[in-house]
mmCIF file of C-alpha atoms in Angstrom:
data_model
loop_
_atom_site.group_PDB
_atom_site.id
_atom_site.type_symbol
_atom_site.label_atom_id
_atom_site.label_comp_id
_atom_site.label_asym_id
_atom_site.label_seq_id
_atom_site.Cartn_x
_atom_site.Cartn_y
_atom_site.Cartn_z
ATOM 1 C CA MET A 273 117.843 81.239 86.188
ATOM 2 C CA SER A 274 116.652 83.402 89.026
ATOM 3 C CA PRO A 275 114.666 86.457 87.961
ATOM 4 C CA THR A 276 116.011 89.948 88.454
ATOM 5 C CA THR A 277 113.836 91.670 91.019
ATOM 6 C CA GLY A 278 112.745 95.312 90.918
ATOM 7 C CA CYS A 279 114.040 97.602 93.647
ATOM 8 C CA HIS A 280 110.721 98.237 95.334
ATOM 9 C CA ASP A 281 110.876 95.963 98.369
ATOM 10 C CA GLN A 282 110.464 97.583 101.751
ATOM 11 C CA PRO A 283 111.516 95.970 105.010
ATOM 12 C CA ALA A 284 108.743 94.281 106.877
ATOM 13 C CA SER A 285 107.488 95.873 110.079
ATOM 14 C CA PRO A 286 109.386 94.832 113.211
ATOM 15 C CA ASN A 287 107.712 92.143 115.250
ATOM 16 C CA CYS A 288 106.737 94.114 118.323
ATOM 17 C CA PRO A 289 104.421 93.205 121.209
ATOM 18 C CA TYR A 290 100.848 94.366 120.996
ATOM 19 C CA PRO A 291 99.424 95.949 124.186
ATOM 20 C CA LEU A 292 97.241 93.585 126.168
ATOM 21 C CA PRO A 293 93.817 94.798 127.325
ATOM 22 C CA HIS A 294 94.959 95.234 130.948
ATOM 23 C CA GLU A 295 97.990 97.361 130.060
ATOM 24 C CA ASN A 296 98.006 101.159 130.316
ATOM 25 C CA THR A 297 97.927 102.437 126.742
ATOM 26 C CA SER A 298 98.446 106.140 127.428
ATOM 27 C CA THR A 299 102.120 105.703 126.555
ATOM 28 C CA LYS A 300 101.814 102.408 124.680
ATOM 29 C CA HIS A 301 99.873 104.017 121.843
ATOM 30 C CA LYS A 302 102.612 106.553 121.268
ATOM 31 C CA ALA A 303 105.069 103.688 120.724
ATOM 32 C CA GLN A 304 102.727 101.512 118.674
ATOM 33 C CA HIS A 305 104.655 99.931 115.842
ATOM 34 C CA GLY A 306 103.694 99.826 112.180
ATOM 35 C CA ASN A 307 104.514 101.338 108.783
ATOM 36 C CA THR A 308 104.408 104.876 107.425
ATOM 37 C CA MET A 309 105.243 106.066 103.945
ATOM 38 C CA ARG A 310 104.693 108.846 101.445
ATOM 39 C CA PHE A 311 101.489 107.955 99.658
ATOM 40 C CA VAL A 312 101.288 108.105 95.871
ATOM 41 C CA ASP A 313 98.373 106.412 94.102
ATOM 42 C CA GLU A 314 99.058 107.218 90.424
ATOM 43 C CA ALA A 315 102.123 106.937 88.197
ATOM 44 C CA GLU A 316 103.015 106.544 84.532
ATOM 45 C CA ILE A 317 105.987 104.527 83.379
ATOM 46 C CA THR A 318 107.494 102.834 80.329
ATOM 47 C CA VAL A 319 108.249 99.121 80.264
ATOM 48 C CA ARG A 320 110.528 97.545 77.684
ATOM 49 C CA SER A 321 111.370 93.876 77.224
ATOM 50 C CA GLY A 322 114.743 92.623 76.066
ATOM 51 C CA HIS A 323 115.656 91.969 72.447
ATOM 52 C CA GLY A 324 116.395 88.436 71.353
ATOM 53 C CA GLY A 325 120.045 87.593 70.701
ATOM 54 C CA HIS A 326 121.207 87.341 67.103
ATOM 55 C CA GLY A 327 121.821 83.971 65.512
ATOM 56 C CA CYS A 328 125.425 83.138 64.728
ATOM 57 C CA VAL A 329 127.109 82.655 61.346
ATOM 58 C CA SER A 330 129.789 80.045 61.930
ATOM 59 C CA PHE A 331 131.327 77.043 60.184
ATOM 60 C CA ARG A 332 132.829 73.975 61.709
ATOM 61 C CA ARG A 333 136.596 74.048 61.414
ATOM 62 C CA GLU A 334 138.452 71.061 62.822
ATOM 63 C CA LYS A 335 141.554 69.234 61.908
ATOM 64 C CA TYR A 336 141.018 66.427 59.427
ATOM 65 C CA ILE A 337 137.439 67.547 58.818
ATOM 66 C CA ALA A 338 137.114 69.404 55.574
ATOM 67 C CA LYS A 339 134.068 71.487 54.864
ATOM 68 C CA GLY A 340 132.507 70.803 58.251
ATOM 69 C CA GLY A 341 129.439 72.807 57.381
ATOM 70 C CA PRO A 342 127.544 75.515 59.284
ATOM 71 C CA ASP A 343 127.387 75.286 63.076
ATOM 72 C CA GLY A 344 126.095 78.705 64.149
ATOM 73 C CA GLY A 345 123.963 78.613 67.311
ATOM 74 C CA ASP A 346 120.694 80.391 68.045
ATOM 75 C CA GLY A 347 120.406 83.608 70.016
ATOM 76 C CA GLY A 348 118.939 83.646 73.507
ATOM 77 C CA LYS A 349 115.479 84.989 74.321
ATOM 78 C CA GLY A 350 115.164 88.526 75.706
ATOM 79 C CA GLY A 351 113.843 89.068 79.223
ATOM 80 C CA ASP A 352 110.158 89.673 79.983
ATOM 81 C CA VAL A 353 108.908 92.452 82.264
ATOM 82 C CA ILE A 354 106.650 90.980 84.927
ATOM 83 C CA PHE A 355 104.677 92.884 87.564
ATOM 84 C CA ARG A 356 103.812 91.153 90.824
ATOM 85 C CA GLY A 357 101.480 92.019 93.698
ATOM 86 C CA ASN A 358 103.265 92.464 97.026
ATOM 87 C CA SER A 359 101.481 93.092 100.325
ATOM 88 C CA LYS A 360 104.593 94.702 101.834
ATOM 89 C CA LEU A 361 104.199 97.735 99.575
ATOM 90 C CA LEU A 362 101.576 100.389 100.195
ATOM 91 C CA SER A 363 102.417 103.227 97.789
ATOM 92 C CA LEU A 364 103.493 103.894 94.184
ATOM 93 C CA TYR A 365 106.055 106.467 95.305
ATOM 94 C CA ASP A 366 109.025 104.587 93.804
ATOM 95 C CA PHE A 367 107.422 104.745 90.363
ATOM 96 C CA ARG A 368 107.523 108.534 90.491
ATOM 97 C CA LEU A 369 111.293 108.328 90.889
ATOM 98 C CA LYS A 370 112.012 105.703 88.248
ATOM 99 C CA ARG A 371 110.045 105.847 84.989
ATOM 100 C CA LEU A 372 111.730 103.215 82.781
ATOM 101 C CA TYR A 373 111.758 99.483 83.505
ATOM 102 C CA GLU A 374 113.828 97.564 80.978
ATOM 103 C CA ALA A 375 114.730 93.882 80.863
ATOM 104 C CA ARG A 376 118.074 92.679 79.519
ATOM 105 C CA ASN A 377 118.702 91.425 75.983
ATOM 106 C CA GLY A 378 119.360 87.787 75.133
ATOM 107 C CA GLN A 379 122.920 86.814 74.296
ATOM 108 C CA PRO A 380 123.914 86.037 70.688
ATOM 109 C CA GLY A 381 124.562 82.465 69.610
ATOM 110 C CA SER A 382 128.072 81.155 68.952
ATOM 111 C CA GLY A 383 129.845 78.410 67.035
ATOM 112 C CA ARG A 384 129.509 74.696 67.670
ATOM 113 C CA GLU A 385 125.730 75.229 67.748
ATOM 114 C CA LYS A 386 125.867 76.933 71.145
ATOM 115 C CA THR A 387 122.701 78.817 72.003
ATOM 116 C CA GLY A 388 123.106 82.259 73.578
ATOM 117 C CA ALA A 389 122.058 82.713 77.192
ATOM 118 C CA LYS A 390 118.433 83.612 77.854
ATOM 119 C CA ALA A 391 118.083 86.946 79.660
ATOM 120 C CA ASP A 392 116.593 87.010 83.149
ATOM 121 C CA ASP A 393 113.067 88.360 83.473
ATOM 122 C CA LEU A 394 112.630 91.679 85.274
ATOM 123 C CA VAL A 395 110.139 91.247 88.121
ATOM 124 C CA VAL A 396 108.747 94.475 89.560
ATOM 125 C CA ASP A 397 106.711 94.442 92.760
ATOM 126 C CA VAL A 398 103.705 96.724 93.198
ATOM 127 C CA PRO A 399 101.228 97.187 96.071
ATOM 128 C CA LEU A 400 98.172 94.984 96.182
ATOM 129 C CA GLY A 401 95.277 96.805 94.584
ATOM 130 C CA THR A 402 97.351 98.217 91.720
ATOM 131 C CA GLN A 403 95.556 98.418 88.388
ATOM 132 C CA LEU A 404 97.747 98.422 85.280
ATOM 133 C CA TYR A 405 96.571 100.190 82.143
ATOM 134 C CA GLU A 406 98.184 100.331 78.714
ATOM 135 C CA VAL A 407 98.091 103.887 77.342
ATOM 136 C CA ASP A 408 98.085 104.285 73.565
ATOM 137 C CA GLU A 409 99.329 107.222 71.488
ATOM 138 C CA ASP A 410 95.960 108.974 71.796
ATOM 139 C CA GLY A 411 96.020 108.703 75.582
ATOM 140 C CA VAL A 412 93.292 106.062 75.682
ATOM 141 C CA LYS A 413 93.910 103.520 78.418
ATOM 142 C CA GLN A 414 92.986 99.844 78.521
ATOM 143 C CA LEU A 415 93.010 97.749 81.664
ATOM 144 C CA LEU A 416 95.600 94.956 81.491
ATOM 145 C CA ALA A 417 95.551 93.614 85.023
ATOM 146 C CA ASP A 418 94.302 94.214 88.544
ATOM 147 C CA LEU A 419 96.821 92.815 91.021
ATOM 148 C CA ALA A 420 94.725 92.179 94.105
ATOM 149 C CA VAL A 421 96.220 88.885 95.350
ATOM 150 C CA GLU A 422 99.590 88.310 96.991
ATOM 151 C CA GLY A 423 102.058 86.961 94.432
ATOM 152 C CA GLN A 424 99.719 87.504 91.464
ATOM 153 C CA THR A 425 101.746 88.260 88.331
ATOM 154 C CA VAL A 426 101.191 89.639 84.856
ATOM 155 C CA HIS A 427 103.582 89.657 81.887
ATOM 156 C CA LEU A 428 103.334 93.196 80.571
ATOM 157 C CA VAL A 429 105.819 92.810 77.715
ATOM 158 C CA LYS A 430 107.479 89.629 76.441
ATOM 159 C CA GLY A 431 111.080 89.412 75.380
ATOM 160 C CA GLY A 432 111.988 88.916 71.750
ATOM 161 C CA ARG A 433 112.836 85.429 70.506
ATOM 162 C CA GLY A 434 116.431 84.640 69.687
ATOM 163 C CA GLY A 435 117.408 84.533 66.026
ATOM 164 C CA LYS A 436 118.273 81.231 64.375
ATOM 165 C CA GLY A 437 121.885 80.413 63.616
ATOM 166 C CA ASN A 438 123.021 79.559 60.098
ATOM 167 C CA THR A 439 122.906 75.848 60.849
ATOM 168 C CA HIS A 440 119.120 76.055 60.340
ATOM 169 C CA PHE A 441 119.464 77.271 56.782
ATOM 170 C CA LYS A 442 121.630 74.560 55.264
ATOM 171 C CA SER A 443 120.080 72.498 52.520
ATOM 172 C CA ALA A 444 121.051 70.406 49.520
ATOM 173 C CA THR A 445 121.192 73.537 47.412
ATOM 174 C CA MET A 446 122.714 75.807 50.075
ATOM 175 C CA ARG A 447 125.481 74.016 51.915
ATOM 176 C CA THR A 448 127.285 77.123 53.211
ATOM 177 C CA PRO A 449 124.671 79.672 54.316
ATOM 178 C CA ARG A 450 126.517 82.841 55.227
ATOM 179 C CA PHE A 451 123.640 84.493 56.995
ATOM 180 C CA ALA A 452 121.686 84.035 60.202
ATOM 181 C CA GLN A 453 118.455 85.371 61.615
ATOM 182 C CA PRO A 454 118.586 88.525 63.737
ATOM 183 C CA GLY A 455 116.987 88.416 67.155
ATOM 184 C CA GLU A 456 113.412 89.611 67.545
ATOM 185 C CA GLU A 457 112.989 93.085 68.971
ATOM 186 C CA GLY A 458 111.443 93.437 72.396
ATOM 187 C CA GLU A 459 108.145 95.150 73.124
ATOM 188 C CA GLU A 460 107.620 98.573 74.640
ATOM 189 C CA LYS A 461 104.483 99.866 76.327
ATOM 190 C CA ARG A 462 103.432 102.964 78.169
ATOM 191 C CA ILE A 463 101.808 101.872 81.408
ATOM 192 C CA ARG A 464 99.650 103.806 83.834
ATOM 193 C CA LEU A 465 99.478 102.515 87.397
ATOM 194 C CA GLU A 466 96.497 103.366 89.578
ATOM 195 C CA LEU A 467 96.343 102.175 93.158
ATOM 196 C CA LYS A 468 93.124 101.465 94.979
ATOM 197 C CA ILE A 469 94.439 100.561 98.378
ATOM 198 C CA LEU A 470 93.436 97.263 99.911
ATOM 199 C CA ALA A 471 93.154 98.474 103.490
ATOM 200 C CA ASP A 472 91.277 96.519 106.115
ATOM 201 C CA VAL A 473 89.772 99.647 107.649
ATOM 202 C CA GLY A 474 88.966 102.929 105.934
ATOM 203 C CA ILE A 475 88.799 105.831 108.384
ATOM 204 C CA ILE A 476 86.299 108.370 107.094
ATOM 205 C CA GLY A 477 84.799 111.520 108.560
ATOM 206 C CA LEU A 478 84.135 115.189 108.086
ATOM 207 C CA PRO A 479 87.124 117.557 107.996
ATOM 208 C CA ASN A 480 88.773 118.114 111.389
ATOM 209 C CA ALA A 481 87.174 115.032 112.933
ATOM 210 C CA GLY A 482 90.536 113.947 114.373
ATOM 211 C CA LYS A 483 91.152 111.050 111.978
ATOM 212 C CA SER A 484 94.863 111.797 111.615
ATOM 213 C CA THR A 485 95.309 111.910 115.376
ATOM 214 C CA LEU A 486 93.461 108.618 115.638
ATOM 215 C CA ILE A 487 95.576 106.770 113.053
ATOM 216 C CA SER A 488 98.747 108.078 114.711
ATOM 217 C CA ALA A 489 97.478 106.741 118.056
ATOM 218 C CA LEU A 490 96.612 103.311 116.638
ATOM 219 C CA SER A 491 99.762 102.861 114.524
ATOM 220 C CA ALA A 492 103.177 104.364 113.839
ATOM 221 C CA ALA A 493 101.856 106.603 111.039
ATOM 222 C CA ARG A 494 102.734 110.250 111.634
ATOM 223 C CA PRO A 495 100.455 112.376 109.457
ATOM 224 C CA LYS A 496 100.327 116.152 109.544
ATOM 225 C CA ILE A 497 97.993 117.228 112.362
ATOM 226 C CA ALA A 498 96.634 120.745 112.831
ATOM 227 C CA PRO A 499 93.425 122.325 114.204
ATOM 228 C CA TYR A 500 91.966 123.287 110.831
ATOM 229 C CA PRO A 501 90.047 121.426 108.077
ATOM 230 C CA PHE A 502 91.773 119.620 105.186
ATOM 231 C CA THR A 503 95.049 119.107 107.018
ATOM 232 C CA THR A 504 95.191 115.688 105.330
ATOM 233 C CA LEU A 505 95.801 116.155 101.602
ATOM 234 C CA SER A 506 96.354 112.488 100.744
ATOM 235 C CA PRO A 507 95.466 109.166 102.396
ATOM 236 C CA ASN A 508 97.642 108.191 105.335
ATOM 237 C CA LEU A 509 98.364 104.520 105.880
ATOM 238 C CA GLY A 510 99.162 102.810 109.136
ATOM 239 C CA VAL A 511 99.568 99.231 110.288
ATOM 240 C CA MET A 512 98.243 98.022 113.614
ATOM 241 C CA LEU A 513 99.979 94.878 114.846
ATOM 242 C CA GLY A 514 98.376 92.140 116.901
ATOM 243 C CA GLU A 515 100.089 90.294 119.721
ATOM 244 C CA HIS A 516 100.869 87.358 117.385
ATOM 245 C CA GLY A 517 102.130 89.488 114.511
ATOM 246 C CA GLU A 518 98.772 89.910 112.756
ATOM 247 C CA LYS A 519 98.436 93.049 110.680
ATOM 248 C CA LEU A 520 95.470 95.363 110.339
ATOM 249 C CA ILE A 521 95.942 98.076 107.724
ATOM 250 C CA LEU A 522 94.308 101.439 108.381
ATOM 251 C CA ALA A 523 93.689 104.075 105.711
ATOM 252 C CA ASP A 524 92.910 107.646 106.764
ATOM 253 C CA ILE A 525 90.843 109.083 103.880
ATOM 254 C CA PRO A 526 90.971 112.913 103.591
ATOM 255 C CA GLY A 527 87.947 114.694 105.012
ATOM 256 C CA LEU A 528 84.795 114.546 102.902
ATOM 257 C CA VAL A 529 82.248 117.329 102.646
ATOM 258 C CA SER A 530 78.711 117.646 101.323
ATOM 259 C CA GLY A 531 78.845 117.369 97.531
ATOM 260 C CA ALA A 532 82.128 115.421 97.539
ATOM 261 C CA HIS A 533 80.765 112.958 94.945
ATOM 262 C CA GLU A 534 80.347 115.940 92.584
ATOM 263 C CA GLY A 535 83.925 117.135 93.095
ATOM 264 C CA ARG A 536 83.631 119.449 96.084
ATOM 265 C CA GLY A 537 86.405 119.533 98.673
ATOM 266 C CA LEU A 538 89.400 117.221 98.552
ATOM 267 C CA GLY A 539 88.090 113.827 99.527
ATOM 268 C CA HIS A 540 86.360 113.115 96.212
ATOM 269 C CA LYS A 541 89.771 112.314 94.750
ATOM 270 C CA PHE A 542 90.158 109.537 97.282
ATOM 271 C CA LEU A 543 86.674 108.051 97.435
ATOM 272 C CA LYS A 544 87.979 105.319 95.133
ATOM 273 C CA HIS A 545 90.178 104.097 97.992
ATOM 274 C CA VAL A 546 87.114 103.451 100.151
ATOM 275 C CA GLU A 547 85.846 100.926 97.591
ATOM 276 C CA ARG A 548 88.315 98.209 98.552
ATOM 277 C CA THR A 549 88.328 98.570 102.317
ATOM 278 C CA ARG A 550 86.795 95.675 104.209
ATOM 279 C CA PHE A 551 84.800 97.965 106.499
ATOM 280 C CA LEU A 552 84.708 101.607 107.590
ATOM 281 C CA LEU A 553 85.559 103.416 110.803
ATOM 282 C CA HIS A 554 83.279 106.465 110.718
ATOM 283 C CA VAL A 555 84.622 109.239 112.947
ATOM 284 C CA LEU A 556 82.647 112.286 114.064
ATOM 285 C CA SER A 557 83.894 115.028 116.362
ATOM 286 C CA VAL A 558 81.761 116.013 119.353
ATOM 287 C CA GLU A 559 81.933 119.499 117.849
ATOM 288 C CA GLU A 560 79.595 118.195 115.095
ATOM 289 C CA VAL A 561 77.157 116.567 117.538
ATOM 290 C CA SER A 562 74.016 118.412 118.625
ATOM 291 C CA LEU A 563 72.120 116.869 121.530
ATOM 292 C CA GLU A 564 69.290 119.359 121.046
ATOM 293 C CA ASP A 565 68.725 118.349 117.407
ATOM 294 C CA ASP A 566 69.774 115.180 115.526
ATOM 295 C CA PRO A 567 73.132 114.055 116.972
ATOM 296 C CA TRP A 568 73.633 111.612 114.086
ATOM 297 C CA ALA A 569 73.242 114.153 111.279
ATOM 298 C CA GLY A 570 77.013 114.221 110.649
ATOM 299 C CA PHE A 571 77.081 110.463 110.111
ATOM 300 C CA ALA A 572 74.040 110.622 107.817
ATOM 301 C CA LEU A 573 75.544 113.409 105.683
ATOM 302 C CA LEU A 574 78.688 111.440 104.899
ATOM 303 C CA ASN A 575 76.802 108.191 104.305
ATOM 304 C CA GLU A 576 74.692 110.012 101.736
ATOM 305 C CA GLU A 577 77.874 111.105 99.936
ATOM 306 C CA LEU A 578 79.202 107.549 99.907
ATOM 307 C CA GLY A 579 75.953 106.222 98.475
ATOM 308 C CA SER A 580 75.860 108.935 95.810
ATOM 309 C CA PHE A 581 79.391 108.072 94.676
ATOM 310 C CA ASP A 582 78.725 104.324 94.661
ATOM 311 C CA PRO A 583 75.635 102.643 96.168
ATOM 312 C CA ALA A 584 77.803 99.727 97.275
ATOM 313 C CA LEU A 585 79.846 102.065 99.499
ATOM 314 C CA GLY A 586 76.737 103.094 101.378
ATOM 315 C CA GLN A 587 76.170 99.434 102.261
ATOM 316 C CA LYS A 588 79.612 98.815 103.730
ATOM 317 C CA GLN A 589 79.745 97.803 107.363
ATOM 318 C CA GLN A 590 80.611 100.727 109.634
ATOM 319 C CA LEU A 591 81.737 101.283 113.191
ATOM 320 C CA TRP A 592 80.631 104.693 114.478
ATOM 321 C CA VAL A 593 83.015 106.610 116.716
ATOM 322 C CA VAL A 594 82.595 110.000 118.369
ATOM 323 C CA ASN A 595 86.007 111.574 118.911
ATOM 324 C CA LYS A 596 87.347 114.454 121.050
ATOM 325 C CA ILE A 597 85.240 113.589 124.092
ATOM 326 C CA ASP A 598 87.817 115.452 126.154
ATOM 327 C CA LEU A 599 86.083 118.653 124.969
ATOM 328 C CA TRP A 600 82.791 117.742 126.682
ATOM 329 C CA PRO A 601 81.939 117.435 130.377
ATOM 330 C CA GLU A 602 80.897 114.026 131.646
ATOM 331 C CA GLU A 603 77.240 115.143 131.977
ATOM 332 C CA ARG A 604 76.899 115.768 128.232
ATOM 333 C CA LEU A 605 78.687 112.498 127.435
ATOM 334 C CA ALA A 606 76.222 110.635 129.657
ATOM 335 C CA MET A 607 73.355 112.283 127.769
ATOM 336 C CA LEU A 608 74.926 111.209 124.456
ATOM 337 C CA ARG A 609 75.247 107.605 125.666
ATOM 338 C CA GLU A 610 71.588 107.599 126.729
ATOM 339 C CA ARG A 611 70.534 109.034 123.370
ATOM 340 C CA ALA A 612 72.553 106.384 121.494
ATOM 341 C CA GLU A 613 70.983 103.604 123.572
ATOM 342 C CA HIS A 614 67.522 105.046 122.988
ATOM 343 C CA ASP A 615 68.072 105.308 119.228
ATOM 344 C CA GLY A 616 69.697 101.869 118.998
ATOM 345 C CA LYS A 617 73.064 103.182 117.814
ATOM 346 C CA ASP A 618 76.217 101.103 118.287
ATOM 347 C CA LEU A 619 78.579 103.899 119.253
ATOM 348 C CA LEU A 620 82.055 104.230 120.764
ATOM 349 C CA LEU A 621 83.201 107.393 122.546
ATOM 350 C CA ILE A 622 86.937 108.094 122.391
ATOM 351 C CA SER A 623 89.594 110.740 122.713
ATOM 352 C CA ALA A 624 92.435 109.930 120.331
ATOM 353 C CA LEU A 625 94.474 112.781 121.802
ATOM 354 C CA GLN A 626 94.270 111.419 125.348
ATOM 355 C CA ALA A 627 94.083 107.723 124.340
ATOM 356 C CA LYS A 628 90.687 107.291 126.004
ATOM 357 C CA GLY A 629 88.589 104.410 124.743
ATOM 358 C CA LEU A 630 91.268 103.155 122.344
ATOM 359 C CA GLU A 631 91.573 99.727 123.951
ATOM 360 C CA GLU A 632 87.896 99.004 123.319
ATOM 361 C CA LEU A 633 88.183 100.428 119.804
ATOM 362 C CA GLU A 634 91.113 98.147 118.988
ATOM 363 C CA GLU A 635 89.281 95.107 120.302
ATOM 364 C CA ARG A 636 86.262 95.956 118.161
ATOM 365 C CA LEU A 637 88.410 96.419 115.043
ATOM 366 C CA TRP A 638 90.110 93.039 115.476
ATOM 367 C CA LEU A 639 86.725 91.409 116.140
ATOM 368 C CA MET A 640 85.197 92.958 112.996
ATOM 369 C CA LEU A 641 88.157 91.777 110.932
ATOM 370 C CA LYS A 642 87.756 88.213 112.220
ATOM 371 C CA GLN A 643 84.026 88.324 111.475
ATOM 372 C CA PHE A 644 84.725 89.587 107.959
ATOM 373 C CA PHE A 645 87.085 86.691 107.232
ATOM 374 C CA ALA A 646 84.571 84.246 108.729
ATOM 375 C CA LEU A 647 81.879 85.517 106.344
ATOM 376 C CA GLU A 648 84.292 85.253 103.413
ATOM 377 C CA GLU A 649 85.124 81.640 104.215
ATOM 378 C CA LYS A 650 81.572 80.507 104.892
ATOM 379 C CA PRO A 651 80.432 80.080 101.246
ATOM 380 C CA VAL A 652 83.575 78.090 100.472
ATOM 381 C CA GLU A 653 82.898 75.694 103.361
ATOM 382 C CA GLU A 654 79.286 75.219 102.267
ATOM 383 C CA GLU A 655 80.377 74.453 98.706
ATOM 384 C CA ILE A 656 82.805 71.807 99.946
ATOM 385 C CA ASN A 657 80.121 70.204 102.122
ATOM 386 C CA ASP A 658 77.775 69.992 99.148
#
């Protein structure tokens, strides 16, 4: 039987052309195609499997056959509740709307030793990166599964077994059993879902660095944009499409401040999302750059916060970008380029608002993604050669 599927599928992004390097992107970036959604990274739900069908009490009654004996069939098994990783989903928003996920019960058995129908399993799709915890009565949670691979599944609760019909209970001393076994009850669990997004690129930066403007220029995401800090109150997700339909997922992490790893500001709530990004796009506004002092102090401050939260985060590969270059005259930008070359800094200068430098930025992001996959595959190839 085909499983019943949860109602969490979202339509895939339309297959739209990706701007070629020679094309003018001043208007192309405004029409860039991708996905946008309301982001929710935590939810609590109840899952309940189906009860097994009851066994049947029945006796064979046919013409010319006296005392045909018991022929009650078994009940059918109740449905399981299965959660499955799905790369098309990027948020747990649906789980805030629906809190109970319940599989159907198995059908009871019937005469002539007919077994009741087995109930379909309930398959519920969740975003990749979703961690599933069982929460007990005391509120203590235990990790059940971490769905990080496309199509990965976990049976959260198993359906009850069907009860046995009275045909199973006949014996030399009990030829007419007038009872049958009831179906097994299903299981019920309280489940907490926590999403650590599996984005390709995590966009990080100090508040008001222009990250939201940048993700809206690179994808179809439309986050709230305003000229004051902490405009972004939750991660924004966007999808950048390649010319052959490739996808690069961007995650705009809310602005981090000094002391974020200790709970200051807003971004500390979302540092966990940086953990699973493949690499980081570190954005700094020219307003935070001082040519007279250390122009890279803004980058260093945030890297220190990442390392304090998790040393592994401080080691993630980064691409440094200075945004809002439209606010500086060309003379100061030339001085910044010279300083970066002198200090050996790999730096891109862009204006997300005016779409300056975005073509080169996109090319670098695709190149870094290809290099990441090449590094991932290399150990596997060496193992095969051995």
